[in-house]
mmCIF file of C-alpha atoms in Angstrom:
data_model
loop_
_atom_site.group_PDB
_atom_site.id
_atom_site.type_symbol
_atom_site.label_atom_id
_atom_site.label_comp_id
_atom_site.label_asym_id
_atom_site.label_seq_id
_atom_site.Cartn_x
_atom_site.Cartn_y
_atom_site.Cartn_z
ATOM 1 C CA MET Q 62 168.392 122.290 136.724
ATOM 2 C CA TYR Q 63 171.564 120.321 137.525
ATOM 3 C CA ALA Q 64 171.054 117.588 134.926
ATOM 4 C CA GLU Q 65 170.855 120.136 132.121
ATOM 5 C CA LYS Q 66 173.982 121.915 133.377
ATOM 6 C CA PHE Q 67 175.988 118.691 133.348
ATOM 7 C CA MET Q 68 174.628 117.550 129.978
ATOM 8 C CA ARG Q 69 175.390 120.964 128.539
ATOM 9 C CA ARG Q 70 179.025 120.549 129.632
ATOM 10 C CA ALA Q 71 179.234 117.111 127.993
ATOM 11 C CA ILE Q 72 177.902 118.618 124.769
ATOM 12 C CA GLU Q 73 180.357 121.544 125.038
ATOM 13 C CA LEU Q 74 183.199 119.028 125.284
ATOM 14 C CA ALA Q 75 181.868 117.203 122.223
ATOM 15 C CA ALA Q 76 181.776 120.511 120.339
ATOM 16 C CA GLN Q 77 185.520 120.960 120.942
ATOM 17 C CA ALA Q 78 186.054 118.206 118.384
ATOM 18 C CA ILE Q 79 184.839 120.545 115.648
ATOM 19 C CA GLU Q 80 188.131 122.461 115.842
ATOM 20 C CA ARG Q 81 190.427 119.792 117.336
ATOM 21 C CA ASP Q 82 192.161 117.467 114.885
ATOM 22 C CA GLY Q 83 191.952 113.811 115.848
ATOM 23 C CA ALA Q 84 188.957 114.268 118.126
ATOM 24 C CA TRP Q 85 185.465 112.902 117.559
ATOM 25 C CA PRO Q 86 182.328 114.733 118.771
ATOM 26 C CA TYR Q 87 181.657 112.597 121.826
ATOM 27 C CA GLY Q 88 182.100 114.265 125.208
ATOM 28 C CA ALA Q 89 181.265 113.179 128.729
ATOM 29 C CA VAL Q 90 181.428 114.274 132.353
ATOM 30 C CA VAL Q 91 181.305 112.338 135.608
ATOM 31 C CA VAL Q 92 179.396 113.957 138.453
ATOM 32 C CA LYS Q 93 179.704 113.010 142.116
ATOM 33 C CA ASP Q 94 178.084 114.816 145.004
ATOM 34 C CA GLY Q 95 176.728 117.499 142.682
ATOM 35 C CA ARG Q 96 180.030 118.481 141.085
ATOM 36 C CA ILE Q 97 181.947 117.512 137.962
ATOM 37 C CA VAL Q 98 184.880 115.304 138.937
ATOM 38 C CA GLY Q 99 185.994 114.276 135.459
ATOM 39 C CA GLU Q 100 185.774 115.312 131.813
ATOM 40 C CA GLY Q 101 186.452 113.369 128.654
ATOM 41 C CA LEU Q 102 186.508 113.760 124.882
ATOM 42 C CA ASN Q 103 186.943 111.031 122.281
ATOM 43 C CA GLN Q 104 190.488 111.448 120.943
ATOM 44 C CA SER Q 105 191.015 108.040 119.408
ATOM 45 C CA SER Q 106 192.336 109.344 116.074
ATOM 46 C CA ARG Q 107 194.745 111.804 117.717
ATOM 47 C CA THR Q 108 196.136 109.312 120.205
ATOM 48 C CA PHE Q 109 195.944 106.221 117.979
ATOM 49 C CA ALA Q 110 193.989 104.574 120.798
ATOM 50 C CA PRO Q 111 190.783 102.940 119.589
ATOM 51 C CA THR Q 112 189.362 102.847 123.126
ATOM 52 C CA SER Q 113 189.792 106.591 123.702
ATOM 53 C CA HIS Q 114 186.046 107.175 123.718
ATOM 54 C CA GLY Q 115 184.657 110.123 125.666
ATOM 55 C CA GLU Q 116 183.206 107.845 128.332
ATOM 56 C CA ILE Q 117 186.446 105.912 128.775
ATOM 57 C CA GLU Q 118 188.435 109.146 129.018
ATOM 58 C CA VAL Q 119 186.036 110.659 131.563
ATOM 59 C CA ILE Q 120 186.164 107.547 133.744
ATOM 60 C CA ARG Q 121 189.979 107.686 133.683
ATOM 61 C CA ASP Q 122 189.949 111.401 134.508
ATOM 62 C CA ALA Q 123 187.452 111.029 137.359
ATOM 63 C CA CYS Q 124 189.351 108.095 138.857
ATOM 64 C CA ARG Q 125 192.648 110.030 138.708
ATOM 65 C CA ASN Q 126 191.042 113.125 140.237
ATOM 66 C CA LEU Q 127 189.395 111.158 143.050
ATOM 67 C CA GLY Q 128 192.302 108.751 143.609
ATOM 68 C CA THR Q 129 190.103 105.685 143.271
ATOM 69 C CA THR Q 130 188.797 103.162 140.764
ATOM 70 C CA ASP Q 131 185.390 103.102 142.474
ATOM 71 C CA LEU Q 132 182.882 105.561 141.033
ATOM 72 C CA THR Q 133 179.928 104.197 142.992
ATOM 73 C CA ASP Q 134 177.220 106.848 143.370
ATOM 74 C CA ALA Q 135 178.671 108.903 140.509
ATOM 75 C CA ASP Q 136 176.639 109.742 137.413
ATOM 76 C CA LEU Q 137 177.928 109.912 133.860
ATOM 77 C CA TYR Q 138 176.583 112.421 131.334
ATOM 78 C CA SER Q 139 177.421 111.701 127.703
ATOM 79 C CA SER Q 140 176.691 113.667 124.560
ATOM 80 C CA CYS Q 141 175.767 110.374 122.866
ATOM 81 C CA GLU Q 142 174.470 106.965 123.899
ATOM 82 C CA PRO Q 143 177.537 104.892 124.834
ATOM 83 C CA CYS Q 144 178.708 101.851 122.901
ATOM 84 C CA PRO Q 145 178.990 98.446 124.628
ATOM 85 C CA LEU Q 146 182.699 99.013 125.383
ATOM 86 C CA CYS Q 147 181.871 102.175 127.311
ATOM 87 C CA VAL Q 148 178.900 100.600 129.092
ATOM 88 C CA ALA Q 149 181.209 97.809 130.278
ATOM 89 C CA ALA Q 150 183.706 100.377 131.605
ATOM 90 C CA MET Q 151 180.901 102.210 133.415
ATOM 91 C CA MET Q 152 179.778 98.988 135.039
ATOM 92 C CA ILE Q 153 183.325 98.085 136.104
ATOM 93 C CA ALA Q 154 183.801 101.562 137.602
ATOM 94 C CA GLY Q 155 180.443 101.432 139.402
ATOM 95 C CA ILE Q 156 178.758 104.391 137.696
ATOM 96 C CA GLY Q 157 175.350 104.795 139.337
ATOM 97 C CA LYS Q 158 173.365 106.338 136.494
ATOM 98 C CA LEU Q 159 173.859 107.238 132.856
ATOM 99 C CA TYR Q 160 172.387 110.281 131.139
ATOM 100 C CA TYR Q 161 172.840 110.650 127.370
ATOM 101 C CA ALA Q 162 171.736 112.998 124.608
ATOM 102 C CA ALA Q 163 171.932 111.661 121.017
ATOM 103 C CA THR Q 164 171.267 107.987 120.329
ATOM 104 C CA LEU Q 165 173.753 105.674 118.645
ATOM 105 C CA GLU Q 166 171.391 105.457 115.696
ATOM 106 C CA GLN Q 167 171.369 109.256 115.322
ATOM 107 C CA SER Q 168 175.152 109.335 115.535
ATOM 108 C CA SER Q 169 175.469 106.613 112.928
ATOM 109 C CA ARG Q 170 173.249 108.530 110.505
ATOM 110 C CA VAL Q 171 175.245 111.765 110.887
ATOM 111 C CA ILE Q 172 178.879 110.663 111.218
ATOM 112 C CA PRO Q 173 180.445 109.439 107.933
ATOM 113 C CA GLY Q 174 181.265 105.752 108.212
ATOM 114 C CA GLY Q 175 178.962 105.463 111.223
ATOM 115 C CA LYS Q 176 179.653 102.572 113.567
ATOM 116 C CA MET Q 177 176.131 101.195 114.031
ATOM 117 C CA PRO Q 178 176.814 97.855 112.261
ATOM 118 C CA ALA Q 179 179.970 97.366 114.356
ATOM 119 C CA ILE Q 180 178.071 98.231 117.536
ATOM 120 C CA ASP Q 181 175.271 95.828 116.648
ATOM 121 C CA THR Q 182 177.894 93.114 116.098
ATOM 122 C CA MET Q 183 179.527 93.927 119.450
ATOM 123 C CA ARG Q 184 176.212 93.648 121.234
ATOM 124 C CA ARG Q 185 175.551 90.216 119.729
ATOM 125 C CA GLU Q 186 179.084 88.904 120.215
ATOM 126 C CA LEU Q 187 179.439 89.995 123.828
ATOM 127 C CA ALA Q 188 176.365 88.003 124.772
ATOM 128 C CA LEU Q 189 178.071 84.808 123.589
ATOM 129 C CA PRO Q 190 180.636 82.710 125.456
ATOM 130 C CA THR Q 191 184.184 83.340 124.222
ATOM 131 C CA SER Q 192 184.313 80.042 122.356
ATOM 132 C CA ALA Q 193 181.176 80.896 120.330
ATOM 133 C CA ARG Q 194 182.273 84.360 119.138
ATOM 134 C CA ALA Q 195 183.287 85.170 115.557
ATOM 135 C CA MET Q 196 186.826 86.103 116.667
ATOM 136 C CA PRO Q 197 188.813 82.867 116.922
ATOM 137 C CA SER Q 198 190.204 82.222 120.379
ATOM 138 C CA GLU Q 199 192.273 79.521 122.015
ATOM 139 C CA ARG Q 200 193.133 79.005 125.640
ATOM 140 C CA LYS Q 201 196.840 78.544 126.483
ATOM 141 C CA MET Q 202 198.916 78.190 129.688
ATOM 142 C CA ALA Q 203 195.979 78.511 132.099
ATOM 143 C CA ASP Q 204 197.800 76.888 135.038
ATOM 144 C CA GLU Q 205 200.700 79.338 134.832
ATOM 145 C CA SER Q 206 198.369 82.303 134.654
ATOM 146 C CA VAL Q 207 196.261 81.091 137.573
ATOM 147 C CA SER Q 208 199.474 80.695 139.620
ATOM 148 C CA VAL Q 209 200.239 84.389 139.108
ATOM 149 C CA LEU Q 210 196.693 85.337 140.116
ATOM 150 C CA GLU Q 211 196.949 83.219 143.258
ATOM 151 C CA ALA Q 212 200.366 84.630 144.194
ATOM 152 C CA TRP Q 213 199.096 88.172 143.767
ATOM 153 C CA ALA Q 214 196.014 87.439 145.893
ATOM 154 C CA ARG Q 215 198.100 85.832 148.682
ATOM 155 C CA LYS Q 216 200.330 88.882 148.870
ATOM 156 C CA ARG Q 217 197.493 91.406 148.947
ATOM 157 C CA MET Q 218 194.713 89.673 150.836
#
């Protein structure tokens, strides 16, 4: 069965973290038209990049390989249920369907210093408007920024 083949590959990628310093056991593949077009492994500790989750890395790899930022009709297979950051990236890229193995709760119970409380906080915070979130924010120089957006749009549209 294709789904098992692709999930098995995501889990194989996750297993690479056992022997790879700076990697975490979260692997993913993107599949389009029945073939793997991208692979990713969480390497956030190795690369000092907190967003280097397996799902983020696989989206980057698939987009590079396909020469596009549009992954409409592609599926993503992940060794673990994605966090809100990764779900947002999947939505931006247009991933059609997500398949995952372990749940975030299972991961949090197994991995020392599990991230479940942080993920729960992210889920709550992202549902709020920016001004109501726990992280202080302040809007500055909106007119100047909008001018750049407008200039870019005029040149490219």
